[in-house]
Amino acid sequence: MNRRHLLRAAGIAGITGAAVGGFGSSAQAAARAEPVDVANATTPQDFGAVADGVADDTGPIQKAIDAQRERKNKIVYFPPGTYRITKTVVVPDVESAGDGHFNRLVLAGAGTMGSRTSIIDVDFDGTAMEVQAPLAAVRGLAFVAPPSLKKTVGLRINRDPGAVPPNTDDMDATVTECTFIEFYTAVRQVGRGLVFTNNLVAVGDVGLEISWPTSGVGGDGVHVLPYGMRKWLIEGNHFHSMGTAIITSGADAHNFRGAVIANNILDIGKRLFSGSIINSTFAGNVVENGTGGAIVSVTTGGTNLTFTGNILGGGDPGGGARPPHAIEFRPEAKAQHVTITGNGFNWIEGSPVYFGGPASEVTVSANTFENWNLLKEERWSALRINGDVAGVAVMGNAFGDNPVETSPPVRVIGKLTGSTIVGNTFENTAGVLYAETVGDGNYIERRGPGANKHELTASKNAALVVRATTTGTPDVGSDAYGSFVAASDQAAGAGPGVKGGVRVVPANESGAAAVELLCATNSTNGVAALRVDINGLVPTADNARDVGSAEKRVRTVYAHSLQLATVAAADLPEPKAGAVAMVHDAADNPVLAISDGKGWRHLPLGARI
């Protein structure tokens, strides 16, 4: 090992372990079995690169890559400097040549997300590097392009469709701790599998574009569609002043699945994600100053998605840009089995959560909504669904003020069935829900100026079931089945204690239930109960309760007067023995009438008492 090799080995020793860590479990096992010989890494300087930002280093970079075909460890290291290139550098796919180990090449620089030390200066309108080798890794390089060009791509990651066999779907590339500045598209990935972590992508139109090959797909089962388009870890990246951070494209994009899009930051940009996606999660992402479209726009797909712990919004009055929606499902998407929980939405022009079509099996819970409907239009709500809704749960959200006071935070442009809307906080005069039709099986809490109103909807057999869980023989009269009471905590005035309500208690040891209607007395603030059980209506201590109206009423009596309503003779029912009624006689005086089962007979009244 000569002096130059020794210095180079010391410079790249820190990056080698992490670089080979992206190879997969088999490569990691091999690395543990045999130490990596970093002395066999190549540099562009080995082939004449100057790295001064003036000389054309395209040829030396390509030679340094090609030289790794005959070496074991497959590492090209870029010492600090600016490497000007004038045409595309290619990392070839040589699996068909019987040297598949080449496909684990690592291109490593000395930079990080925030430092540009090993710079690839792209001095043309095209693709800087085309990575055709699967399992390749790019780390610590800063790619810089001239501004305002429409064809610039930092990395194009796709296998050679002319290889035999092509296996164009099998990529599994790693891009980490890199920087991409001024590219129209920073990274374009074609095929399955990508680790894209801790990168800085700034001042461009598209950060990461993912698509499926149009030909040359090999394998079967989970290697082909619909399951082939999987394995995406997009985490910890900083997208700055970007049009769209992540997009999926192509006719097969609706199969994009198995993605973890987490802990990314987008500031002064338009959208975090646009495209098709299923079976994936968005977690811990922060978007400030989003504009130009929905921050997350699901164009097709839409099933089995989770959004949690994200902060999505535009700029405050001093920040400028504001998006129409934070999370949007376009009408072509199938919004089903979606969970939106624990997110913060703010500074949104329209509806923070917007479904452009029907939705089912959706949970929206524990989110905060602030400064939404900035357009001040009645049609926008915190959650808007343009279509029929089934099995949706909206629970525990904090809906901030709607500038349109009469517009509720949940708006359904269709029929609502089998859904739950409870435990939310909001401020408006129209309640929590607007729906064109409220169908069966809903449980809705409508908070108003008085007590909360719980509404159950069904065409028949609607009931609120309180199920007792006590064990053993119930105590007669004990509150074993649940109560609905109105109580006061006032120290003065009405005073403390129960003022009224309903109790359901055991009436005997078998547990037969009695219903007690509770009401505080007028003077002593005690509570009297009118009981209904198998024995009938049992009045309270004053021995009298009226049932019915003033004209037609029945009074349950224990030593009290009996009062019968007077009816016309023509209105008497069919005679039944023992029936009693009050009728008018020929002189229009009320008299008592008794039936013997064959007819009605009046009894003359005696002298006045």
XYZ file of C-alpha atoms in Angstrom, residues 221-603:
383
model
C -45.632 -13.944 -7.452
C -44.664 -10.969 -5.299
C -42.086 -9.858 -7.894
C -44.700 -8.796 -10.428
C -47.738 -6.558 -10.201
C -49.761 -5.961 -8.146
C -47.318 -6.793 -5.317
C -44.099 -6.011 -7.119
C -44.271 -2.251 -6.676
C -43.307 -2.238 -3.006
C -40.587 -1.467 -0.416
C -40.108 2.285 -0.110
C -38.431 3.936 2.847
C -38.546 7.707 2.324
C -37.511 9.216 5.613
C -35.733 12.169 7.183
C -35.358 14.211 4.008
C -35.446 17.991 3.707
C -37.319 19.271 0.660
C -36.905 23.013 0.209
C -38.637 25.245 -2.328
C -39.892 22.263 -4.340
C -42.886 21.837 -6.616
C -43.705 18.290 -5.443
C -41.467 16.308 -3.120
C -42.678 12.813 -4.090
C -44.765 11.638 -7.035
C -45.771 8.268 -8.463
C -46.327 8.116 -12.203
C -47.219 5.754 -14.999
C -50.171 3.544 -15.850
C -49.330 1.082 -13.061
C -48.890 3.655 -10.293
C -52.061 2.527 -8.500
C -50.063 -0.518 -7.352
C -47.575 1.658 -5.402
C -47.591 0.099 -1.940
C -45.547 -0.678 1.122
C -44.266 2.880 1.537
C -43.125 4.525 4.746
C -43.037 8.278 4.159
C -41.895 9.601 7.502
C -40.214 12.511 9.263
C -39.656 14.557 6.119
C -39.666 18.361 6.065
C -41.026 20.447 3.206
C -40.723 24.198 3.558
C -41.520 26.846 0.971
C -42.814 24.166 -1.346
C -46.040 23.061 -2.932
C -46.843 19.424 -2.237
C -45.370 16.594 -0.223
C -46.967 13.811 -2.283
C -49.050 13.459 -5.419
C -50.013 10.218 -7.101
C -51.341 6.741 -6.451
C -50.687 4.892 -3.216
C -52.128 2.018 -1.139
C -51.100 0.029 1.960
C -48.763 2.748 3.236
C -48.220 5.294 5.982
C -47.419 9.009 6.262
C -45.982 9.725 9.704
C -44.263 12.662 11.368
C -43.932 14.819 8.256
C -43.896 18.605 8.583
C -44.986 20.906 5.750
C -44.819 24.670 6.105
C -45.937 27.140 3.471
C -47.472 24.518 1.188
C -49.274 25.894 -1.865
C -50.303 25.170 -5.446
C -52.411 22.122 -4.613
C -53.211 19.717 -1.824
C -50.179 18.925 0.335
C -50.927 15.200 0.008
C -53.006 14.354 -3.056
C -54.071 10.717 -3.526
C -55.082 10.548 -7.179
C -55.936 6.820 -7.395
C -55.569 3.837 -5.081
C -56.452 5.184 -1.629
C -57.033 2.000 0.405
C -55.328 1.007 3.669
C -53.585 4.312 4.332
C -52.553 5.843 7.654
C -51.740 9.497 8.324
C -50.422 10.112 11.830
C -48.389 12.740 13.637
C -48.047 15.041 10.629
C -48.119 18.851 10.712
C -49.495 20.026 7.381
C -50.283 23.589 6.445
C -49.530 26.813 4.692
C -48.065 30.066 5.855
C -49.479 32.289 8.581
C -50.335 35.910 7.699
C -46.631 36.717 7.523
C -45.703 33.529 5.659
C -47.703 33.800 2.477
C -48.662 30.625 0.640
C -51.642 28.461 1.607
C -52.917 25.191 0.095
C -56.569 24.403 -0.718
C -56.385 21.112 1.255
C -53.919 19.271 3.487
C -55.008 15.699 2.643
C -57.005 15.166 -0.522
C -58.498 12.038 -2.063
C -59.384 12.727 -5.672
C -62.724 11.354 -6.992
C -60.883 8.561 -8.831
C -59.381 7.235 -5.574
C -61.164 4.606 -3.484
C -61.101 6.031 0.048
C -61.475 2.923 2.174
C -59.778 1.741 5.379
C -58.132 5.118 5.962
C -56.914 6.345 9.358
C -56.183 10.037 9.949
C -55.155 10.544 13.572
C -53.036 12.855 15.696
C -52.280 15.365 12.940
C -52.203 19.150 13.035
C -53.747 21.136 10.169
C -53.388 24.901 9.856
C -53.638 27.782 7.408
C -55.750 25.991 4.802
C -57.854 27.843 2.246
C -60.582 25.204 2.020
C -61.115 21.860 3.773
C -58.045 20.408 5.520
C -59.299 16.842 4.911
C -61.147 16.494 1.616
C -62.610 13.394 -0.014
C -63.613 14.065 -3.598
C -65.861 10.988 -3.700
C -67.504 8.417 -1.400
C -65.665 7.118 1.679
C -66.035 4.041 3.863
C -64.311 2.613 6.935
C -62.502 5.873 7.652
C -61.350 7.088 11.078
C -60.600 10.768 11.715
C -59.551 11.188 15.344
C -57.520 13.350 17.741
C -56.564 15.917 15.097
C -56.379 19.686 15.513
C -57.768 22.036 12.890
C -56.817 25.708 13.059
C -57.177 28.581 10.602
C -59.096 26.641 7.974
C -61.644 27.766 5.384
C -59.665 30.954 4.886
C -61.746 31.508 1.719
C -64.754 31.934 4.039
C -67.061 29.846 1.854
C -69.943 27.824 3.293
C -69.076 24.735 1.222
C -65.769 24.163 3.005
C -65.644 22.298 6.289
C -62.802 20.809 8.308
C -63.801 17.394 6.914
C -65.718 17.313 3.635
C -66.831 14.147 1.816
C -68.373 14.465 -1.642
C -70.427 11.283 -1.733
C -72.089 8.630 0.376
C -70.400 7.765 3.661
C -70.499 4.408 5.473
C -68.657 3.331 8.589
C -66.851 6.610 9.263
C -65.741 7.557 12.796
C -65.030 11.226 13.609
C -63.935 11.340 17.240
C -62.017 13.567 19.619
C -60.991 16.243 17.142
C -60.455 19.896 18.032
C -62.088 21.876 15.260
C -61.006 25.497 15.474
C -63.249 28.372 14.528
C -64.874 28.300 11.108
C -65.056 31.813 9.634
C -68.534 30.865 8.373
C -70.385 30.639 11.681
C -73.323 28.672 10.288
C -71.175 25.971 8.639
C -70.487 22.790 10.672
C -67.032 21.157 10.727
C -68.231 17.903 9.092
C -69.997 18.096 5.717
C -71.303 15.090 3.787
C -72.595 15.646 0.266
C -74.472 12.369 0.218
C -75.971 9.852 2.625
C -74.435 9.120 6.035
C -74.917 5.585 7.397
C -73.326 3.425 10.071
C -71.090 6.219 11.333
C -70.050 7.758 14.650
C -69.409 11.455 15.326
C -68.673 12.050 19.017
C -66.339 13.837 21.405
C -65.324 16.684 19.115
C -64.915 20.322 20.126
C -66.034 23.088 17.792
C -67.530 26.557 17.703
C -70.415 27.354 15.369
C -74.165 27.737 15.460
C -74.998 24.792 13.198
C -73.784 21.819 15.231
C -71.164 19.309 14.188
C -72.710 17.815 11.033
C -74.299 18.737 7.762
C -75.425 15.774 5.645
C -77.758 15.691 2.688
C -79.305 12.520 4.135
C -78.833 10.969 7.576
C -79.487 7.249 7.174
C -79.497 4.273 9.541
C -77.058 3.192 12.207
C -75.443 6.530 13.110
C -74.445 7.784 16.544
C -74.034 11.551 16.526
C -73.269 13.905 19.375
C -74.673 17.323 18.598
C -73.239 19.830 21.034
C -75.351 22.911 21.597
C -75.785 25.665 24.177
C -77.473 23.192 26.528
C -76.666 19.576 27.259
C -75.111 17.411 24.571
C -77.638 15.696 22.344
C -76.947 12.093 21.426
C -78.753 11.015 18.298
C -79.127 7.436 17.088
C -80.544 6.896 13.643
C -82.288 3.782 12.358
C -85.485 2.986 10.505
C -86.575 0.751 13.382
C -85.365 -0.848 16.607
C -83.125 2.109 17.444
C -81.949 1.990 21.048
C -79.161 3.117 23.289
C -78.082 -0.031 25.104
C -76.501 0.244 28.562
C -75.215 -3.231 29.343
C -74.760 -4.127 33.025
C -71.547 -5.951 33.916
C -72.236 -6.582 37.598
C -72.014 -10.173 38.850
C -73.934 -12.034 41.542
C -77.429 -11.360 42.850
C -78.379 -7.717 42.399
C -79.430 -5.697 45.423
C -83.074 -4.672 45.181
C -83.256 -0.953 44.475
C -79.526 -0.579 43.867
C -78.234 1.319 40.848
C -77.067 -1.848 39.109
C -78.096 -1.072 35.553
C -77.097 2.557 35.020
C -78.701 5.945 35.401
C -79.255 9.081 33.404
C -79.483 11.933 35.893
C -79.280 15.692 36.003
C -77.264 16.879 39.014
C -76.226 20.212 40.451
C -73.008 21.195 42.210
C -74.253 24.608 43.266
C -73.546 25.527 46.890
C -76.483 27.959 46.882
C -79.590 28.468 44.798
C -80.674 25.105 43.473
C -78.197 23.478 45.842
C -76.241 20.288 45.294
C -77.629 16.874 44.488
C -79.672 15.042 41.872
C -82.439 17.160 40.330
C -84.016 14.602 38.059
C -83.462 11.877 35.559
C -83.992 8.159 35.084
C -82.748 5.149 37.060
C -83.060 1.493 36.114
C -82.842 -0.673 39.233
C -83.530 -4.323 40.185
C -87.089 -4.717 41.558
C -86.466 -8.171 43.069
C -83.715 -10.736 43.572
C -84.231 -12.181 40.093
C -83.056 -8.867 38.682
C -86.385 -7.883 37.102
C -85.919 -4.211 36.305
C -87.956 -1.234 37.372
C -87.687 2.198 35.820
C -87.722 5.144 38.195
C -88.466 8.647 36.978
C -86.659 11.015 39.339
C -87.667 14.557 40.152
C -86.580 16.915 42.922
C -89.433 18.132 45.180
C -90.438 21.764 45.135
C -89.521 22.704 48.684
C -87.177 20.273 50.429
C -84.882 19.564 47.467
C -85.452 15.864 48.022
C -85.807 13.414 45.172
C -89.062 11.535 44.632
C -89.359 8.587 42.251
C -92.267 7.418 40.125
C -91.662 3.716 39.501
C -92.792 1.586 36.593
C -92.318 -2.162 37.014
C -94.149 -5.433 36.421
C -96.803 -4.407 38.949
C -97.670 -1.271 36.986
C -97.327 2.394 37.802
C -96.409 3.084 41.437
C -96.777 6.767 42.346
C -94.601 8.712 44.772
C -95.407 9.653 48.383
C -98.146 12.140 47.515
C -100.114 9.157 46.113
C -101.154 10.738 42.846
C -99.785 11.069 39.336
C -101.693 12.057 36.215
C -101.136 10.204 32.971
C -102.591 11.768 29.834
C -103.894 15.218 28.977
C -106.326 17.490 30.806
C -109.165 16.275 28.569
C -108.332 12.573 28.575
C -106.390 11.471 31.580
C -106.000 8.625 34.066
C -104.877 9.181 37.641
C -103.340 6.380 39.668
C -104.856 6.812 43.135
C -104.210 5.586 46.696
C -107.014 7.326 48.765
C -107.576 10.214 46.386
C -110.397 11.576 44.206
C -111.168 9.916 40.886
C -111.733 12.187 37.935
C -113.298 11.050 34.653
C -113.383 13.099 31.513
C -116.913 13.752 30.146
C -117.693 12.438 26.654
C -120.677 12.683 24.367
C -123.120 9.760 24.367
C -122.383 9.176 20.702
C -118.705 8.653 21.564
C -119.269 5.906 24.121
C -117.387 2.691 23.278
C -118.949 -0.742 22.902
C -120.521 -1.687 26.262
C -118.442 -3.881 28.537
C -119.610 -4.972 31.971
C -118.174 -2.709 34.657
C -117.108 0.083 32.345
C -117.637 3.583 33.763
C -117.883 6.889 31.955
C -119.215 10.431 32.355
C -121.826 11.531 29.785
C -124.261 14.387 29.287
C -127.960 13.702 29.976
C -130.882 15.171 28.053
C -130.570 18.432 30.012
C -126.855 18.568 29.150
C -125.868 17.810 32.728
C -122.924 15.460 33.365
C -124.019 12.145 34.827
C -122.248 8.895 35.635
C -122.832 6.041 33.200
C -122.202 2.342 33.865
C -122.318 -0.520 31.397
C -123.918 -3.881 32.191
C -122.316 -5.460 29.164
C -125.423 -4.989 27.010
C -125.761 -1.234 27.050
C -125.046 1.941 29.001
C -127.204 3.219 31.903
C -126.872 6.565 33.655
C -127.047 7.024 37.387
